[in-house]
Amino acid sequence: MTDLFSAARACLDAAMPDDKPALTLAMAEAFKRGELAIDAAIAAPEPIRMPGRPAKPKLVHPRELPRRGLGSDEGRAAFLHAIAHIELNAIDLGWDAVYRFRGLPADFYRDWVQVADDEARHFVLLRDRLRALGYDY
């Protein structure tokens, strides 16, 4: 990949919880090194229906989940899982801003790439903690 918009789309399309943050961290680093051009001549963005998501776990409404208190390992893991889910979605929000809006100042893209990068690091930290507790995202 040589341009930021293609990198953003690839990150948005990544579905697996290993792939999305890893690709995000790699693309953000490539952008910081100046390896991804912000090319104003690139065509308008294609519509994004839904960012990539893993097939499991099945998304359900929070009301369908059992209530768990923070006083148990299971409850703490559920809480961390919920925060990790928010972080994974926040990665997409950062890349969506990059991908969707063209012709803006470079600082706009730098800021949103940094947001995606930060959220990817947060997700990795939370997932590592979940794994340490014997769970996973």
mmCIF file of N, CA and C in Angstrom:
data_model
loop_
_atom_site.group_PDB
_atom_site.id
_atom_site.type_symbol
_atom_site.label_atom_id
_atom_site.label_comp_id
_atom_site.label_asym_id
_atom_site.label_seq_id
_atom_site.Cartn_x
_atom_site.Cartn_y
_atom_site.Cartn_z
ATOM 1 N N MET A 1 0.835 -1.179 0.000
ATOM 2 C CA MET A 1 0.000 0.000 0.000
ATOM 3 C C MET A 1 0.879 1.241 0.000
ATOM 4 N N THR A 2 0.502 2.198 -0.828
ATOM 5 C CA THR A 2 1.294 3.422 -0.913
ATOM 6 C C THR A 2 0.510 4.664 -0.523
ATOM 7 N N ASP A 3 -0.798 4.520 -0.354
ATOM 8 C CA ASP A 3 -1.581 5.709 0.007
ATOM 9 C C ASP A 3 -2.401 5.456 1.270
ATOM 10 N N LEU A 4 -2.664 6.547 1.974
ATOM 11 C CA LEU A 4 -3.358 6.483 3.252
ATOM 12 C C LEU A 4 -4.786 5.986 3.119
ATOM 13 N N PHE A 5 -5.465 6.360 2.044
ATOM 14 C CA PHE A 5 -6.861 5.981 1.899
ATOM 15 C C PHE A 5 -7.023 4.474 1.687
ATOM 16 N N SER A 6 -6.119 3.859 0.936
ATOM 17 C CA SER A 6 -6.146 2.400 0.769
ATOM 18 C C SER A 6 -5.837 1.702 2.090
ATOM 19 N N ALA A 7 -4.894 2.255 2.842
ATOM 20 C CA ALA A 7 -4.558 1.695 4.156
ATOM 21 C C ALA A 7 -5.760 1.775 5.083
ATOM 22 N N ALA A 8 -6.446 2.914 5.069
ATOM 23 C CA ALA A 8 -7.628 3.085 5.916
ATOM 24 C C ALA A 8 -8.694 2.059 5.553
ATOM 25 N N ARG A 9 -8.916 1.877 4.268
ATOM 26 C CA ARG A 9 -9.938 0.910 3.827
ATOM 27 C C ARG A 9 -9.561 -0.507 4.246
ATOM 28 N N ALA A 10 -8.295 -0.861 4.115
ATOM 29 C CA ALA A 10 -7.844 -2.196 4.521
ATOM 30 C C ALA A 10 -8.070 -2.413 6.014
ATOM 31 N N CYS A 11 -7.795 -1.401 6.809
ATOM 32 C CA CYS A 11 -8.009 -1.515 8.254
ATOM 33 C C CYS A 11 -9.497 -1.624 8.580
ATOM 34 N N LEU A 12 -10.312 -0.869 7.882
ATOM 35 C CA LEU A 12 -11.763 -0.959 8.084
ATOM 36 C C LEU A 12 -12.283 -2.348 7.715
ATOM 37 N N ASP A 13 -11.735 -2.923 6.656
ATOM 38 C CA ASP A 13 -12.203 -4.216 6.176
ATOM 39 C C ASP A 13 -11.696 -5.386 7.015
ATOM 40 N N ALA A 14 -10.602 -5.196 7.735
ATOM 41 C CA ALA A 14 -10.048 -6.285 8.547
ATOM 42 C C ALA A 14 -11.101 -6.735 9.560
ATOM 43 N N ALA A 15 -11.302 -8.040 9.635
ATOM 44 C CA ALA A 15 -12.406 -8.544 10.457
ATOM 45 C C ALA A 15 -11.959 -9.192 11.764
ATOM 46 N N MET A 16 -10.820 -9.803 11.782
ATOM 47 C CA MET A 16 -10.425 -10.599 12.941
ATOM 48 C C MET A 16 -9.791 -9.733 14.030
ATOM 49 N N PRO A 17 -10.054 -10.071 15.297
ATOM 50 C CA PRO A 17 -9.515 -9.258 16.389
ATOM 51 C C PRO A 17 -7.991 -9.302 16.505
ATOM 52 N N ASP A 18 -7.330 -10.216 15.802
ATOM 53 C CA ASP A 18 -5.869 -10.166 15.709
ATOM 54 C C ASP A 18 -5.446 -9.230 14.585
ATOM 55 N N ASP A 19 -6.194 -9.270 13.476
ATOM 56 C CA ASP A 19 -5.792 -8.560 12.264
ATOM 57 C C ASP A 19 -6.018 -7.056 12.330
ATOM 58 N N LYS A 20 -7.201 -6.632 12.800
ATOM 59 C CA LYS A 20 -7.531 -5.205 12.768
ATOM 60 C C LYS A 20 -6.537 -4.363 13.573
ATOM 61 N N PRO A 21 -6.253 -4.700 14.839
ATOM 62 C CA PRO A 21 -5.283 -3.881 15.566
ATOM 63 C C PRO A 21 -3.864 -4.008 15.018
ATOM 64 N N ALA A 22 -3.467 -5.204 14.584
ATOM 65 C CA ALA A 22 -2.112 -5.378 14.046
ATOM 66 C C ALA A 22 -1.928 -4.558 12.775
ATOM 67 N N LEU A 23 -2.900 -4.614 11.891
ATOM 68 C CA LEU A 23 -2.818 -3.840 10.653
ATOM 69 C C LEU A 23 -2.854 -2.342 10.955
ATOM 70 N N THR A 24 -3.696 -1.960 11.901
ATOM 71 C CA THR A 24 -3.779 -0.554 12.295
ATOM 72 C C THR A 24 -2.439 -0.053 12.818
ATOM 73 N N LEU A 25 -1.824 -0.810 13.704
ATOM 74 C CA LEU A 25 -0.530 -0.391 14.260
ATOM 75 C C LEU A 25 0.524 -0.297 13.160
ATOM 76 N N ALA A 26 0.515 -1.252 12.224
ATOM 77 C CA ALA A 26 1.487 -1.230 11.121
ATOM 78 C C ALA A 26 1.245 -0.051 10.183
ATOM 79 N N MET A 27 -0.017 0.201 9.841
ATOM 80 C CA MET A 27 -0.322 1.304 8.913
ATOM 81 C C MET A 27 -0.070 2.665 9.570
ATOM 82 N N ALA A 28 -0.376 2.787 10.839
ATOM 83 C CA ALA A 28 -0.109 4.047 11.540
ATOM 84 C C ALA A 28 1.394 4.315 11.579
ATOM 85 N N GLU A 29 2.166 3.274 11.810
ATOM 86 C CA GLU A 29 3.632 3.432 11.827
ATOM 87 C C GLU A 29 4.148 3.790 10.436
ATOM 88 N N ALA A 30 3.626 3.148 9.408
ATOM 89 C CA ALA A 30 4.024 3.472 8.032
ATOM 90 C C ALA A 30 3.677 4.921 7.703
ATOM 91 N N PHE A 31 2.518 5.373 8.149
ATOM 92 C CA PHE A 31 2.118 6.765 7.909
ATOM 93 C C PHE A 31 3.072 7.728 8.617
ATOM 94 N N LYS A 32 3.434 7.412 9.858
ATOM 95 C CA LYS A 32 4.357 8.275 10.600
ATOM 96 C C LYS A 32 5.724 8.353 9.917
ATOM 97 N N ARG A 33 6.124 7.264 9.256
ATOM 98 C CA ARG A 33 7.410 7.251 8.546
ATOM 99 C C ARG A 33 7.318 7.921 7.184
ATOM 100 N N GLY A 34 6.126 8.354 6.794
ATOM 101 C CA GLY A 34 5.953 9.021 5.506
ATOM 102 C C GLY A 34 5.791 8.075 4.332
ATOM 103 N N GLU A 35 5.449 6.815 4.609
ATOM 104 C CA GLU A 35 5.334 5.814 3.555
ATOM 105 C C GLU A 35 3.947 5.746 2.924
ATOM 106 N N LEU A 36 2.974 6.446 3.491
ATOM 107 C CA LEU A 36 1.609 6.442 2.957
ATOM 108 C C LEU A 36 1.236 7.866 2.566
ATOM 109 N N ALA A 37 1.094 8.088 1.285
ATOM 110 C CA ALA A 37 0.802 9.425 0.768
ATOM 111 C C ALA A 37 -0.664 9.791 0.988
ATOM 112 N N ILE A 38 -0.889 11.074 1.203
ATOM 113 C CA ILE A 38 -2.247 11.629 1.218
ATOM 114 C C ILE A 38 -2.453 12.201 -0.175
ATOM 115 N N ASP A 39 -3.046 11.425 -1.042
ATOM 116 C CA ASP A 39 -3.172 11.786 -2.448
ATOM 117 C C ASP A 39 -4.563 12.347 -2.719
ATOM 118 N N ALA A 40 -4.650 13.658 -2.908
ATOM 119 C CA ALA A 40 -5.940 14.320 -3.138
ATOM 120 C C ALA A 40 -6.571 13.886 -4.452
ATOM 121 N N ALA A 41 -5.779 13.318 -5.363
ATOM 122 C CA ALA A 41 -6.306 12.910 -6.663
ATOM 123 C C ALA A 41 -7.010 11.561 -6.612
ATOM 124 N N ILE A 42 -6.913 10.871 -5.493
ATOM 125 C CA ILE A 42 -7.566 9.560 -5.383
ATOM 126 C C ILE A 42 -9.073 9.746 -5.410
ATOM 127 N N ALA A 43 -9.737 8.849 -6.085
ATOM 128 C CA ALA A 43 -11.190 8.933 -6.265
ATOM 129 C C ALA A 43 -11.930 8.988 -4.930
ATOM 130 N N ALA A 44 -13.162 9.415 -5.015
ATOM 131 C CA ALA A 44 -14.031 9.495 -3.832
ATOM 132 C C ALA A 44 -14.132 8.116 -3.185
ATOM 133 N N PRO A 45 -14.380 8.087 -1.901
ATOM 134 C CA PRO A 45 -14.457 6.798 -1.216
ATOM 135 C C PRO A 45 -15.656 5.975 -1.670
ATOM 136 N N GLU A 46 -15.467 4.660 -1.674
ATOM 137 C CA GLU A 46 -16.585 3.759 -1.932
ATOM 138 C C GLU A 46 -17.408 3.669 -0.648
ATOM 139 N N PRO A 47 -18.695 3.413 -0.754
ATOM 140 C CA PRO A 47 -19.514 3.283 0.457
ATOM 141 C C PRO A 47 -19.008 2.153 1.356
ATOM 142 N N ILE A 48 -19.073 2.378 2.647
ATOM 143 C CA ILE A 48 -18.707 1.362 3.617
ATOM 144 C C ILE A 48 -20.003 0.870 4.248
ATOM 145 N N ARG A 49 -20.334 -0.374 4.022
ATOM 146 C CA ARG A 49 -21.571 -0.904 4.591
ATOM 147 C C ARG A 49 -21.405 -1.144 6.085
ATOM 148 N N MET A 50 -20.418 -1.947 6.444
ATOM 149 C CA MET A 50 -20.153 -2.262 7.842
ATOM 150 C C MET A 50 -18.685 -2.634 7.931
ATOM 151 N N PRO A 51 -17.970 -2.079 8.878
ATOM 152 C CA PRO A 51 -16.568 -2.486 9.025
ATOM 153 C C PRO A 51 -16.460 -3.980 9.300
ATOM 154 N N GLY A 52 -15.301 -4.537 8.993
ATOM 155 C CA GLY A 52 -15.073 -5.956 9.211
ATOM 156 C C GLY A 52 -15.288 -6.354 10.665
ATOM 157 N N ARG A 53 -15.951 -7.477 10.874
ATOM 158 C CA ARG A 53 -16.230 -8.007 12.206
ATOM 159 C C ARG A 53 -16.034 -9.507 12.184
ATOM 160 N N PRO A 54 -15.530 -10.078 13.276
ATOM 161 C CA PRO A 54 -15.419 -11.536 13.330
ATOM 162 C C PRO A 54 -16.806 -12.178 13.372
ATOM 163 N N ALA A 55 -16.879 -13.421 12.916
ATOM 164 C CA ALA A 55 -18.156 -14.132 12.920
ATOM 165 C C ALA A 55 -18.624 -14.414 14.348
ATOM 166 N N LYS A 56 -17.680 -14.599 15.253
ATOM 167 C CA LYS A 56 -18.012 -14.840 16.657
ATOM 168 C C LYS A 56 -17.263 -13.836 17.509
ATOM 169 N N PRO A 57 -17.762 -13.404 18.594
ATOM 170 C CA PRO A 57 -19.038 -13.822 19.154
ATOM 171 C C PRO A 57 -20.189 -13.143 18.424
ATOM 172 N N LYS A 58 -21.343 -13.780 18.489
ATOM 173 C CA LYS A 58 -22.559 -13.229 17.907
ATOM 174 C C LYS A 58 -22.917 -11.955 18.671
ATOM 175 N N LEU A 59 -23.210 -10.906 17.941
ATOM 176 C CA LEU A 59 -23.612 -9.661 18.586
ATOM 177 C C LEU A 59 -25.057 -9.773 19.049
ATOM 178 N N VAL A 60 -25.271 -9.461 20.302
ATOM 179 C CA VAL A 60 -26.619 -9.490 20.874
ATOM 180 C C VAL A 60 -26.849 -8.190 21.635
ATOM 181 N N HIS A 61 -28.105 -7.892 21.856
ATOM 182 C CA HIS A 61 -28.441 -6.702 22.624
ATOM 183 C C HIS A 61 -28.006 -6.918 24.072
ATOM 184 N N PRO A 62 -27.470 -5.884 24.738
ATOM 185 C CA PRO A 62 -27.016 -6.044 26.126
ATOM 186 C C PRO A 62 -28.071 -6.607 27.070
ATOM 187 N N ARG A 63 -29.351 -6.341 26.798
ATOM 188 C CA ARG A 63 -30.405 -6.881 27.659
ATOM 189 C C ARG A 63 -30.494 -8.404 27.611
ATOM 190 N N GLU A 64 -29.936 -9.002 26.553
ATOM 191 C CA GLU A 64 -29.981 -10.456 26.406
ATOM 192 C C GLU A 64 -28.854 -11.152 27.164
ATOM 193 N N LEU A 65 -27.952 -10.395 27.747
ATOM 194 C CA LEU A 65 -26.817 -10.976 28.462
ATOM 195 C C LEU A 65 -27.110 -11.090 29.953
ATOM 196 N N PRO A 66 -26.529 -12.100 30.599
ATOM 197 C CA PRO A 66 -26.736 -12.202 32.052
ATOM 198 C C PRO A 66 -26.036 -11.055 32.771
ATOM 199 N N ARG A 67 -26.610 -10.636 33.873
ATOM 200 C CA ARG A 67 -26.007 -9.571 34.689
ATOM 201 C C ARG A 67 -24.887 -10.184 35.512
ATOM 202 N N ARG A 68 -23.730 -9.517 35.489
ATOM 203 C CA ARG A 68 -22.590 -9.987 36.265
ATOM 204 C C ARG A 68 -22.026 -8.813 37.046
ATOM 205 N N GLY A 69 -21.759 -9.037 38.295
ATOM 206 C CA GLY A 69 -21.165 -7.991 39.114
ATOM 207 C C GLY A 69 -19.656 -7.977 38.967
ATOM 208 N N LEU A 70 -19.054 -6.871 39.350
ATOM 209 C CA LEU A 70 -17.604 -6.746 39.266
ATOM 210 C C LEU A 70 -16.895 -7.488 40.399
ATOM 211 N N GLY A 71 -17.643 -8.131 41.283
ATOM 212 C CA GLY A 71 -17.056 -8.856 42.398
ATOM 213 C C GLY A 71 -16.571 -10.253 42.038
ATOM 214 N N SER A 72 -16.784 -10.675 40.800
ATOM 215 C CA SER A 72 -16.333 -12.008 40.377
ATOM 216 C C SER A 72 -15.372 -11.870 39.199
ATOM 217 N N ASP A 73 -14.552 -12.902 38.996
ATOM 218 C CA ASP A 73 -13.643 -12.902 37.834
ATOM 219 C C ASP A 73 -14.438 -12.824 36.535
ATOM 220 N N GLU A 74 -15.535 -13.554 36.469
ATOM 221 C CA GLU A 74 -16.379 -13.545 35.276
ATOM 222 C C GLU A 74 -16.951 -12.143 35.022
ATOM 223 N N GLY A 75 -17.368 -11.478 36.075
ATOM 224 C CA GLY A 75 -17.905 -10.120 35.935
ATOM 225 C C GLY A 75 -16.853 -9.128 35.486
ATOM 226 N N ARG A 76 -15.655 -9.244 36.046
ATOM 227 C CA ARG A 76 -14.562 -8.345 35.631
ATOM 228 C C ARG A 76 -14.175 -8.619 34.181
ATOM 229 N N ALA A 77 -14.149 -9.890 33.799
ATOM 230 C CA ALA A 77 -13.827 -10.236 32.416
ATOM 231 C C ALA A 77 -14.893 -9.699 31.460
ATOM 232 N N ALA A 78 -16.156 -9.798 31.847
ATOM 233 C CA ALA A 78 -17.237 -9.268 31.000
ATOM 234 C C ALA A 78 -17.100 -7.760 30.840
ATOM 235 N N PHE A 79 -16.718 -7.092 31.919
ATOM 236 C CA PHE A 79 -16.522 -5.638 31.871
ATOM 237 C C PHE A 79 -15.359 -5.287 30.941
ATOM 238 N N LEU A 80 -14.238 -6.003 31.074
ATOM 239 C CA LEU A 80 -13.092 -5.765 30.193
ATOM 240 C C LEU A 80 -13.439 -6.071 28.743
ATOM 241 N N HIS A 81 -14.225 -7.124 28.534
ATOM 242 C CA HIS A 81 -14.647 -7.472 27.177
ATOM 243 C C HIS A 81 -15.466 -6.342 26.561
ATOM 244 N N ALA A 82 -16.361 -5.772 27.357
ATOM 245 C CA ALA A 82 -17.186 -4.661 26.859
ATOM 246 C C ALA A 82 -16.324 -3.460 26.477
ATOM 247 N N ILE A 83 -15.333 -3.163 27.304
ATOM 248 C CA ILE A 83 -14.444 -2.035 26.992
ATOM 249 C C ILE A 83 -13.611 -2.354 25.752
ATOM 250 N N ALA A 84 -13.127 -3.591 25.638
ATOM 251 C CA ALA A 84 -12.361 -3.992 24.452
ATOM 252 C C ALA A 84 -13.214 -3.839 23.195
ATOM 253 N N HIS A 85 -14.484 -4.182 23.304
ATOM 254 C CA HIS A 85 -15.389 -4.038 22.155
ATOM 255 C C HIS A 85 -15.508 -2.562 21.750
ATOM 256 N N ILE A 86 -15.601 -1.706 22.721
ATOM 257 C CA ILE A 86 -15.658 -0.265 22.442
ATOM 258 C C ILE A 86 -14.376 0.184 21.734
ATOM 259 N N GLU A 87 -13.239 -0.287 22.208
ATOM 260 C CA GLU A 87 -11.962 0.084 21.594
ATOM 261 C C GLU A 87 -11.869 -0.423 20.156
ATOM 262 N N LEU A 88 -12.330 -1.646 19.901
ATOM 263 C CA LEU A 88 -12.295 -2.182 18.543
ATOM 264 C C LEU A 88 -13.161 -1.326 17.617
ATOM 265 N N ASN A 89 -14.313 -0.903 18.103
ATOM 266 C CA ASN A 89 -15.164 -0.019 17.302
ATOM 267 C C ASN A 89 -14.518 1.346 17.111
ATOM 268 N N ALA A 90 -13.799 1.823 18.116
ATOM 269 C CA ALA A 90 -13.148 3.129 18.018
ATOM 270 C C ALA A 90 -12.025 3.113 16.984
ATOM 271 N N ILE A 91 -11.379 1.966 16.788
ATOM 272 C CA ILE A 91 -10.390 1.854 15.705
ATOM 273 C C ILE A 91 -11.078 2.190 14.386
ATOM 274 N N ASP A 92 -12.244 1.588 14.174
ATOM 275 C CA ASP A 92 -12.983 1.838 12.933
ATOM 276 C C ASP A 92 -13.411 3.290 12.800
ATOM 277 N N LEU A 93 -13.774 3.921 13.886
ATOM 278 C CA LEU A 93 -14.179 5.330 13.812
ATOM 279 C C LEU A 93 -13.030 6.210 13.340
ATOM 280 N N GLY A 94 -11.829 5.937 13.842
ATOM 281 C CA GLY A 94 -10.669 6.700 13.395
ATOM 282 C C GLY A 94 -10.401 6.510 11.917
ATOM 283 N N TRP A 95 -10.388 5.255 11.474
ATOM 284 C CA TRP A 95 -10.125 4.982 10.064
ATOM 285 C C TRP A 95 -11.260 5.473 9.165
ATOM 286 N N ASP A 96 -12.487 5.432 9.657
ATOM 287 C CA ASP A 96 -13.615 5.934 8.870
ATOM 288 C C ASP A 96 -13.444 7.428 8.574
ATOM 289 N N ALA A 97 -13.009 8.187 9.564
ATOM 290 C CA ALA A 97 -12.791 9.627 9.343
ATOM 291 C C ALA A 97 -11.704 9.847 8.302
ATOM 292 N N VAL A 98 -10.660 9.042 8.342
ATOM 293 C CA VAL A 98 -9.584 9.159 7.348
ATOM 294 C C VAL A 98 -10.113 8.798 5.966
ATOM 295 N N TYR A 99 -10.798 7.666 5.878
ATOM 296 C CA TYR A 99 -11.226 7.147 4.579
ATOM 297 C C TYR A 99 -12.324 7.989 3.922
ATOM 298 N N ARG A 100 -13.255 8.446 4.705
ATOM 299 C CA ARG A 100 -14.445 9.098 4.178
ATOM 300 C C ARG A 100 -14.194 10.519 3.659
ATOM 301 N N PHE A 101 -13.320 11.249 4.330
ATOM 302 C CA PHE A 101 -13.149 12.666 4.018
ATOM 303 C C PHE A 101 -11.858 12.896 3.247
ATOM 304 N N ARG A 102 -11.990 13.461 2.058
ATOM 305 C CA ARG A 102 -10.841 13.688 1.176
ATOM 306 C C ARG A 102 -10.585 15.189 1.034
ATOM 307 N N GLY A 103 -9.349 15.509 0.736
ATOM 308 C CA GLY A 103 -8.990 16.891 0.440
ATOM 309 C C GLY A 103 -8.866 17.791 1.657
ATOM 310 N N LEU A 104 -8.661 17.220 2.824
ATOM 311 C CA LEU A 104 -8.530 18.015 4.045
ATOM 312 C C LEU A 104 -7.054 18.202 4.391
ATOM 313 N N PRO A 105 -6.757 19.115 5.303
ATOM 314 C CA PRO A 105 -5.346 19.342 5.677
ATOM 315 C C PRO A 105 -4.704 18.075 6.264
ATOM 316 N N ALA A 106 -3.408 17.962 6.082
ATOM 317 C CA ALA A 106 -2.662 16.791 6.559
ATOM 318 C C ALA A 106 -2.841 16.579 8.055
ATOM 319 N N ASP A 107 -2.969 17.657 8.817
ATOM 320 C CA ASP A 107 -3.148 17.518 10.269
ATOM 321 C C ASP A 107 -4.429 16.758 10.614
ATOM 322 N N PHE A 108 -5.471 16.919 9.810
ATOM 323 C CA PHE A 108 -6.712 16.174 10.029
ATOM 324 C C PHE A 108 -6.420 14.678 9.989
ATOM 325 N N TYR A 109 -5.708 14.243 8.955
ATOM 326 C CA TYR A 109 -5.400 12.825 8.802
ATOM 327 C C TYR A 109 -4.434 12.345 9.883
ATOM 328 N N ARG A 110 -3.452 13.158 10.211
ATOM 329 C CA ARG A 110 -2.514 12.779 11.280
ATOM 330 C C ARG A 110 -3.256 12.538 12.590
ATOM 331 N N ASP A 111 -4.169 13.432 12.917
ATOM 332 C CA ASP A 111 -4.931 13.290 14.167
ATOM 333 C C ASP A 111 -5.765 12.010 14.177
ATOM 334 N N TRP A 112 -6.461 11.715 13.081
ATOM 335 C CA TRP A 112 -7.335 10.542 13.067
ATOM 336 C C TRP A 112 -6.546 9.240 12.982
ATOM 337 N N VAL A 113 -5.410 9.241 12.302
ATOM 338 C CA VAL A 113 -4.547 8.058 12.307
ATOM 339 C C VAL A 113 -4.053 7.816 13.729
ATOM 340 N N GLN A 114 -3.712 8.885 14.442
ATOM 341 C CA GLN A 114 -3.272 8.748 15.826
ATOM 342 C C GLN A 114 -4.388 8.183 16.709
ATOM 343 N N VAL A 115 -5.622 8.606 16.468
ATOM 344 C CA VAL A 115 -6.758 8.055 17.216
ATOM 345 C C VAL A 115 -6.850 6.549 16.976
ATOM 346 N N ALA A 116 -6.822 6.131 15.712
ATOM 347 C CA ALA A 116 -6.911 4.703 15.401
ATOM 348 C C ALA A 116 -5.756 3.934 16.046
ATOM 349 N N ASP A 117 -4.565 4.500 15.991
ATOM 350 C CA ASP A 117 -3.380 3.881 16.591
ATOM 351 C C ASP A 117 -3.556 3.733 18.102
ATOM 352 N N ASP A 118 -4.003 4.790 18.763
ATOM 353 C CA ASP A 118 -4.233 4.736 20.211
ATOM 354 C C ASP A 118 -5.270 3.667 20.566
ATOM 355 N N GLU A 119 -6.360 3.638 19.831
ATOM 356 C CA GLU A 119 -7.421 2.681 20.130
ATOM 357 C C GLU A 119 -6.957 1.249 19.900
ATOM 358 N N ALA A 120 -6.117 1.037 18.893
ATOM 359 C CA ALA A 120 -5.568 -0.305 18.651
ATOM 360 C C ALA A 120 -4.692 -0.739 19.826
ATOM 361 N N ARG A 121 -3.861 0.171 20.334
ATOM 362 C CA ARG A 121 -3.022 -0.147 21.487
ATOM 363 C C ARG A 121 -3.887 -0.442 22.711
ATOM 364 N N HIS A 122 -4.944 0.336 22.902
ATOM 365 C CA HIS A 122 -5.860 0.090 24.029
ATOM 366 C C HIS A 122 -6.498 -1.299 23.910
ATOM 367 N N PHE A 123 -6.947 -1.640 22.700
ATOM 368 C CA PHE A 123 -7.568 -2.948 22.494
ATOM 369 C C PHE A 123 -6.592 -4.066 22.830
ATOM 370 N N VAL A 124 -5.357 -3.946 22.356
ATOM 371 C CA VAL A 124 -4.348 -4.983 22.616
ATOM 372 C C VAL A 124 -4.105 -5.129 24.118
ATOM 373 N N LEU A 125 -4.011 -4.016 24.829
ATOM 374 C CA LEU A 125 -3.802 -4.076 26.279
ATOM 375 C C LEU A 125 -4.968 -4.770 26.987
ATOM 376 N N LEU A 126 -6.179 -4.418 26.604
ATOM 377 C CA LEU A 126 -7.356 -5.033 27.221
ATOM 378 C C LEU A 126 -7.444 -6.521 26.890
ATOM 379 N N ARG A 127 -7.141 -6.863 25.647
ATOM 380 C CA ARG A 127 -7.191 -8.273 25.265
ATOM 381 C C ARG A 127 -6.125 -9.068 26.008
ATOM 382 N N ASP A 128 -4.945 -8.490 26.161
ATOM 383 C CA ASP A 128 -3.896 -9.160 26.941
ATOM 384 C C ASP A 128 -4.357 -9.400 28.379
ATOM 385 N N ARG A 129 -5.031 -8.430 28.963
ATOM 386 C CA ARG A 129 -5.527 -8.581 30.332
ATOM 387 C C ARG A 129 -6.614 -9.658 30.402
ATOM 388 N N LEU A 130 -7.507 -9.668 29.416
ATOM 389 C CA LEU A 130 -8.522 -10.719 29.360
ATOM 390 C C LEU A 130 -7.868 -12.098 29.309
ATOM 391 N N ARG A 131 -6.858 -12.232 28.481
ATOM 392 C CA ARG A 131 -6.163 -13.514 28.358
ATOM 393 C C ARG A 131 -5.489 -13.895 29.675
ATOM 394 N N ALA A 132 -4.919 -12.911 30.369
ATOM 395 C CA ALA A 132 -4.282 -13.189 31.663
ATOM 396 C C ALA A 132 -5.297 -13.704 32.672
ATOM 397 N N LEU A 133 -6.554 -13.305 32.514
ATOM 398 C CA LEU A 133 -7.625 -13.770 33.404
ATOM 399 C C LEU A 133 -8.239 -15.095 32.948
ATOM 400 N N GLY A 134 -7.745 -15.620 31.811
ATOM 401 C CA GLY A 134 -8.258 -16.879 31.310
ATOM 402 C C GLY A 134 -9.401 -16.739 30.319
ATOM 403 N N TYR A 135 -9.589 -15.546 29.772
ATOM 404 C CA TYR A 135 -10.664 -15.283 28.816
ATOM 405 C C TYR A 135 -10.035 -14.720 27.543
ATOM 406 N N ASP A 136 -10.850 -14.396 26.577
ATOM 407 C CA ASP A 136 -10.372 -13.758 25.346
ATOM 408 C C ASP A 136 -11.500 -12.937 24.760
ATOM 409 N N TYR A 137 -11.135 -12.076 23.851
ATOM 410 C CA TYR A 137 -12.142 -11.250 23.184
ATOM 411 C C TYR A 137 -12.852 -12.106 22.159
#
